Tab-separated table of N, CA and C in Angstrom:
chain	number	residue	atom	x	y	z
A	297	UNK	N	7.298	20.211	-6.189
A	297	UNK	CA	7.177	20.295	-4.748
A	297	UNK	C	5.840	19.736	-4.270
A	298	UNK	N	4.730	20.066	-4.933
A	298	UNK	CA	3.407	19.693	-4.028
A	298	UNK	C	3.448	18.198	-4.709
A	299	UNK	N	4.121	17.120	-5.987
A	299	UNK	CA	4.131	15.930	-5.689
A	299	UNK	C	4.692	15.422	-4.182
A	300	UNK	N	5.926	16.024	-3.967
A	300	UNK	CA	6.358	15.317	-2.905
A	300	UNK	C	5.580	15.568	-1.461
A	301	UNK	N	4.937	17.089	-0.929
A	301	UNK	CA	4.144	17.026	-0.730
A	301	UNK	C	2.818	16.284	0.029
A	302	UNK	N	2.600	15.682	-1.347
A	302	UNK	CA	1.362	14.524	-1.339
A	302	UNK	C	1.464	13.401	-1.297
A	303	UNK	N	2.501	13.311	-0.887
A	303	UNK	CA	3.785	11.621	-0.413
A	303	UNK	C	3.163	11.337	1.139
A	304	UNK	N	2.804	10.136	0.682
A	304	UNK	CA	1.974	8.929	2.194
A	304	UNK	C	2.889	9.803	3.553
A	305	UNK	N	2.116	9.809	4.183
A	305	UNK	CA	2.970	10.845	5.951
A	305	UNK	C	3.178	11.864	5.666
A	306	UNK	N	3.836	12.799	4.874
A	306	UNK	CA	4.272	13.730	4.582
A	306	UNK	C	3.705	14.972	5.717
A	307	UNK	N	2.678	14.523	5.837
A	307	UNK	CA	1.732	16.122	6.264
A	307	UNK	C	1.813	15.263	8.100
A	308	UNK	N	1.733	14.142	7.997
A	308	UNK	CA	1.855	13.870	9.521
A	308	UNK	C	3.276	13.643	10.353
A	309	UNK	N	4.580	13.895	9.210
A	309	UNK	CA	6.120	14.277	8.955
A	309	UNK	C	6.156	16.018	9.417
A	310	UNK	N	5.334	16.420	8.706
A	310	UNK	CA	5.621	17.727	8.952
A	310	UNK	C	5.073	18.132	10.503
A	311	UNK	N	4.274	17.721	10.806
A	311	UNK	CA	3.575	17.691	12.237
A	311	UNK	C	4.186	17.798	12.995
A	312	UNK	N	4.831	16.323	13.253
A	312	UNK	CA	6.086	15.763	14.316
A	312	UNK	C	6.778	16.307	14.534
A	313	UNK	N	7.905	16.856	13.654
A	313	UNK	CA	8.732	17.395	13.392
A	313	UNK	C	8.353	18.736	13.966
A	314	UNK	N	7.451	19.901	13.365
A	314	UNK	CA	7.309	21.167	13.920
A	314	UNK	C	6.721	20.522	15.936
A	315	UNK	N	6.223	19.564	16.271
A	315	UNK	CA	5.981	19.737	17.358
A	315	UNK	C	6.820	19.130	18.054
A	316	UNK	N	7.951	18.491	17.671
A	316	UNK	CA	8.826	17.457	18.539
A	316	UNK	C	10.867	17.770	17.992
A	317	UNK	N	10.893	18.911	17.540
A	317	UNK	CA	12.018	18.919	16.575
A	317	UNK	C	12.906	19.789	18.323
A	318	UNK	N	14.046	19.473	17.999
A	318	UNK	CA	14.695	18.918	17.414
A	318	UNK	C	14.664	17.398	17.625
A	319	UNK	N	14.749	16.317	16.817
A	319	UNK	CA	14.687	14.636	16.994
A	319	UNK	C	15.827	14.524	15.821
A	320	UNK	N	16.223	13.068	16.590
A	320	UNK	CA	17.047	12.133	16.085
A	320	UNK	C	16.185	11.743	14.805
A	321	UNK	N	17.409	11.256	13.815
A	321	UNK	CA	16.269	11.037	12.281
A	321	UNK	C	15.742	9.873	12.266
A	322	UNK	N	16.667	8.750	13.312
A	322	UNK	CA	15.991	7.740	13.642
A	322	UNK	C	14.431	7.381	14.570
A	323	UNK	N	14.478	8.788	15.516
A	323	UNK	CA	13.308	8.336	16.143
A	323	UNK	C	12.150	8.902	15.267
A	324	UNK	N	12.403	9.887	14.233
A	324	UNK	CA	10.765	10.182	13.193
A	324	UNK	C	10.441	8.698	12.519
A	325	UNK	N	11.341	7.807	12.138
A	325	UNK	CA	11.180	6.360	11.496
A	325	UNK	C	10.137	6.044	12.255
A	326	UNK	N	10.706	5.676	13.878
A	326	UNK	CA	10.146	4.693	15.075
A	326	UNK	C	8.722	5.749	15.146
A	327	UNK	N	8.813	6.834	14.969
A	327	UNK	CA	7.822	7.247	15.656
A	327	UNK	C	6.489	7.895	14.580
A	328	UNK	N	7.163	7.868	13.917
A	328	UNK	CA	5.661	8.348	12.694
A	328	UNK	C	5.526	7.492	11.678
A	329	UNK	N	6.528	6.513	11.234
A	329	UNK	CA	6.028	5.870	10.608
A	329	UNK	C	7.395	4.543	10.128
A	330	UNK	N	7.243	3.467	10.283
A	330	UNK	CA	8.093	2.355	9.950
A	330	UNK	C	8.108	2.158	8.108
A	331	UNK	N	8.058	3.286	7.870
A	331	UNK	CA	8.430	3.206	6.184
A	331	UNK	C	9.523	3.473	5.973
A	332	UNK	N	10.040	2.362	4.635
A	332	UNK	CA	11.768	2.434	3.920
A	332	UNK	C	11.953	3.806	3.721
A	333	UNK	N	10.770	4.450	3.087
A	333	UNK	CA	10.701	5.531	2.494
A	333	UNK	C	11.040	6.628	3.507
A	334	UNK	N	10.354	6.642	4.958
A	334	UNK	CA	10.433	7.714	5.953
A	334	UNK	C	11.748	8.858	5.654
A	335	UNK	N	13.037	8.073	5.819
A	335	UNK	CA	14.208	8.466	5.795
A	335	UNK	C	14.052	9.930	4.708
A	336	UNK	N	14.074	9.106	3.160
A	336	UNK	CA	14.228	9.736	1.734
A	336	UNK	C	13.290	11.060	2.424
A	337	UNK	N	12.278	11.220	2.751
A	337	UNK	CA	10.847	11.980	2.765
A	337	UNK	C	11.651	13.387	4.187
A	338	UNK	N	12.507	12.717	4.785
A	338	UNK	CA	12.951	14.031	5.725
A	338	UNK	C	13.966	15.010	4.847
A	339	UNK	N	14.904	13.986	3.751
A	339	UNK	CA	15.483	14.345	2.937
A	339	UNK	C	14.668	15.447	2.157
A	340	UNK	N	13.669	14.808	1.087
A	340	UNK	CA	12.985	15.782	0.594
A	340	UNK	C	12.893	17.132	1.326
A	341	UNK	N	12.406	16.505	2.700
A	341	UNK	CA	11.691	17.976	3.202
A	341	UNK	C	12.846	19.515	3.556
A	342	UNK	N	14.151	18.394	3.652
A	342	UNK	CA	15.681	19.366	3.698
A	342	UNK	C	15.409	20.375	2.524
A	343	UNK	N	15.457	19.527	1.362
A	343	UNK	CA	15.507	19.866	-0.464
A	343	UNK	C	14.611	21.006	-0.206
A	344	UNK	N	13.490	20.874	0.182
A	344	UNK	CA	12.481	22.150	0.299
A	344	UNK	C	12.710	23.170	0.972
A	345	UNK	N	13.881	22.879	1.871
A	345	UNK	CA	13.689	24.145	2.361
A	345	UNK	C	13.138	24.547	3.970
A	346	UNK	N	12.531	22.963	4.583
A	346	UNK	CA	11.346	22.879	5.388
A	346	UNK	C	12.079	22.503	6.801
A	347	UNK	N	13.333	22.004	6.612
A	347	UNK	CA	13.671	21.282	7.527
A	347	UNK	C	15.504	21.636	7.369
A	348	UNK	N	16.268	21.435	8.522
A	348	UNK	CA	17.889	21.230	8.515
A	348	UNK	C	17.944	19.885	9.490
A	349	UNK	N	18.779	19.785	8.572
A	349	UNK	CA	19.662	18.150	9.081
A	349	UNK	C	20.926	18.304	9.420
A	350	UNK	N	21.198	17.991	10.701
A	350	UNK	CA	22.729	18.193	11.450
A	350	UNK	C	23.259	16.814	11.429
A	351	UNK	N	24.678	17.124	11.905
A	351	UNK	CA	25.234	15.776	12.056
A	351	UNK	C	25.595	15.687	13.450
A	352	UNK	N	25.670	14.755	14.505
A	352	UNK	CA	26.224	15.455	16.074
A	352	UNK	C	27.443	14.912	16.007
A	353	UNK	N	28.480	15.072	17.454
A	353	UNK	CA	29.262	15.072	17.025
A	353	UNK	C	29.983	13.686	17.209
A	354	UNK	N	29.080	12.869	18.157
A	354	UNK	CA	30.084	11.954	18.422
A	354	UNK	C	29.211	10.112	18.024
A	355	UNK	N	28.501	10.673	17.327
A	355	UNK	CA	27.999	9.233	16.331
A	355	UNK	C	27.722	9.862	15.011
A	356	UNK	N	26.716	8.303	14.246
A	356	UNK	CA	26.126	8.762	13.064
A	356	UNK	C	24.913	9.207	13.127
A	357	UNK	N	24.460	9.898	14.049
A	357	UNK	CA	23.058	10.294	14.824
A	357	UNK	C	22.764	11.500	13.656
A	358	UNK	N	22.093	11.342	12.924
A	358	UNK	CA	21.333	13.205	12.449
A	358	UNK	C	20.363	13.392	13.173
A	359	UNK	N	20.236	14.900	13.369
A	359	UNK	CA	19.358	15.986	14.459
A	359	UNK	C	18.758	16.289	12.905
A	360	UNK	N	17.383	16.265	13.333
A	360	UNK	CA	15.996	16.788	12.236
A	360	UNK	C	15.989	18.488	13.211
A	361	UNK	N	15.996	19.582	12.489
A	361	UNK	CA	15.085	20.431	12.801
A	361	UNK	C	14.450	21.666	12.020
A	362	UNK	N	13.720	22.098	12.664
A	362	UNK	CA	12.397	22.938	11.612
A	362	UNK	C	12.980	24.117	11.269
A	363	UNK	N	12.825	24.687	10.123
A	363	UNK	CA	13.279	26.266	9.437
A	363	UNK	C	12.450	26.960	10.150
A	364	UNK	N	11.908	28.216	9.607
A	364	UNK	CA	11.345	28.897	10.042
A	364	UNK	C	10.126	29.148	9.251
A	365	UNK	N	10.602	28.428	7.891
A	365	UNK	CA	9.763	28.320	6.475
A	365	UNK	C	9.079	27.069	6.746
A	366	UNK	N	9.461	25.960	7.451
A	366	UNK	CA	9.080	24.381	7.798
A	366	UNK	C	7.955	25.155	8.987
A	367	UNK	N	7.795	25.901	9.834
A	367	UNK	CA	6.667	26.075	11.039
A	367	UNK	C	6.280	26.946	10.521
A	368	UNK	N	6.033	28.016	9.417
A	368	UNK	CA	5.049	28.308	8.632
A	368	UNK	C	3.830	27.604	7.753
A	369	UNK	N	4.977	26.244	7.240
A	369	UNK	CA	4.066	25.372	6.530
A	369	UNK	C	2.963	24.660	7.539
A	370	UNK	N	3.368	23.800	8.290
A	370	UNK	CA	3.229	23.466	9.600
A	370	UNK	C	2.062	24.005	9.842
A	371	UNK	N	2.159	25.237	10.280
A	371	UNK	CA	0.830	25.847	10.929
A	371	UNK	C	-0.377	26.186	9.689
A	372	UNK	N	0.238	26.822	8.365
A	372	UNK	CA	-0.229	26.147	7.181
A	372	UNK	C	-1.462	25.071	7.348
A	373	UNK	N	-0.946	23.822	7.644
A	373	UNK	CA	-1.523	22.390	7.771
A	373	UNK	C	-2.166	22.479	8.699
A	374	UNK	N	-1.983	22.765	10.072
A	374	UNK	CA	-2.816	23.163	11.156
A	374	UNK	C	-4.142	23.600	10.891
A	375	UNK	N	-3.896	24.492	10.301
A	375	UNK	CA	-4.938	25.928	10.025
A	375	UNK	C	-5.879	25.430	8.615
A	376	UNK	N	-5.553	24.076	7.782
A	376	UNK	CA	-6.527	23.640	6.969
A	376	UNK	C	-7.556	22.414	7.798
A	377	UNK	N	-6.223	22.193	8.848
A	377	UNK	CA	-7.295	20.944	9.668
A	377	UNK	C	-8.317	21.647	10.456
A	378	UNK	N	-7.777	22.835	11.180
A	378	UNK	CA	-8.799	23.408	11.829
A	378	UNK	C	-10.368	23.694	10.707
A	379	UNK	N	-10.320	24.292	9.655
A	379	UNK	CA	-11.073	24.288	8.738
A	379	UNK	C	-12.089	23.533	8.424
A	380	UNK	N	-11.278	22.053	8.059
A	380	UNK	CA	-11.736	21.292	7.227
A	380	UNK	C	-12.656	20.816	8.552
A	381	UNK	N	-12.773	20.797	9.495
A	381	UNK	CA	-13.227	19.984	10.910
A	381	UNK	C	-14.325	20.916	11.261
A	382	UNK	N	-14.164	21.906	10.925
A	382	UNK	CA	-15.220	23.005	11.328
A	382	UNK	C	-16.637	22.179	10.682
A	383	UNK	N	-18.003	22.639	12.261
A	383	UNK	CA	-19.146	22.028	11.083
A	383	UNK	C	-20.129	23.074	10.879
């Protein structure tokens, strides 16, 4: 888990997502990051536990949104930036 984790965006994936969820899986691509990879990395974050992926009903549109375990982590990350920034 903490390889994937430590995967390029990941922590600025988890961001978006806890502050902009529910989103289309296409607009986290457009909007956090134009990587092949983006897609696989929301996947992961399903696998973890962090995130649910819907299907709607009348395209191939998936809805990204946050667990309850995903805005724990989230604030998690928050709460090391607040930290690390402190002088």
């Amino acid at each position: 888990m903490v390889q994937k984790l430590e995967g390029k965006h990941m922590l600025s994936l988890i961001l978006y997502l806890d502050s902009m969820a529910p989103v289309i899986k296409t607009d986290v691509y457009n909007d956090v990051a134009r990587s092949s990879s983006m897609l696989t990395r929301i996947d992961d974050l399903e696998e973890m536990g962090l995130v649910k992926i819907y299907a709607t009903g009348r395209t191939n549109n998936k809805v990204v949104t946050m667990t309850d375990k995903g805005r724990n982590v989230a604030q998690m990350i928050r709460k090391m930036i607040e930290i690390a920034e402190e002088k």
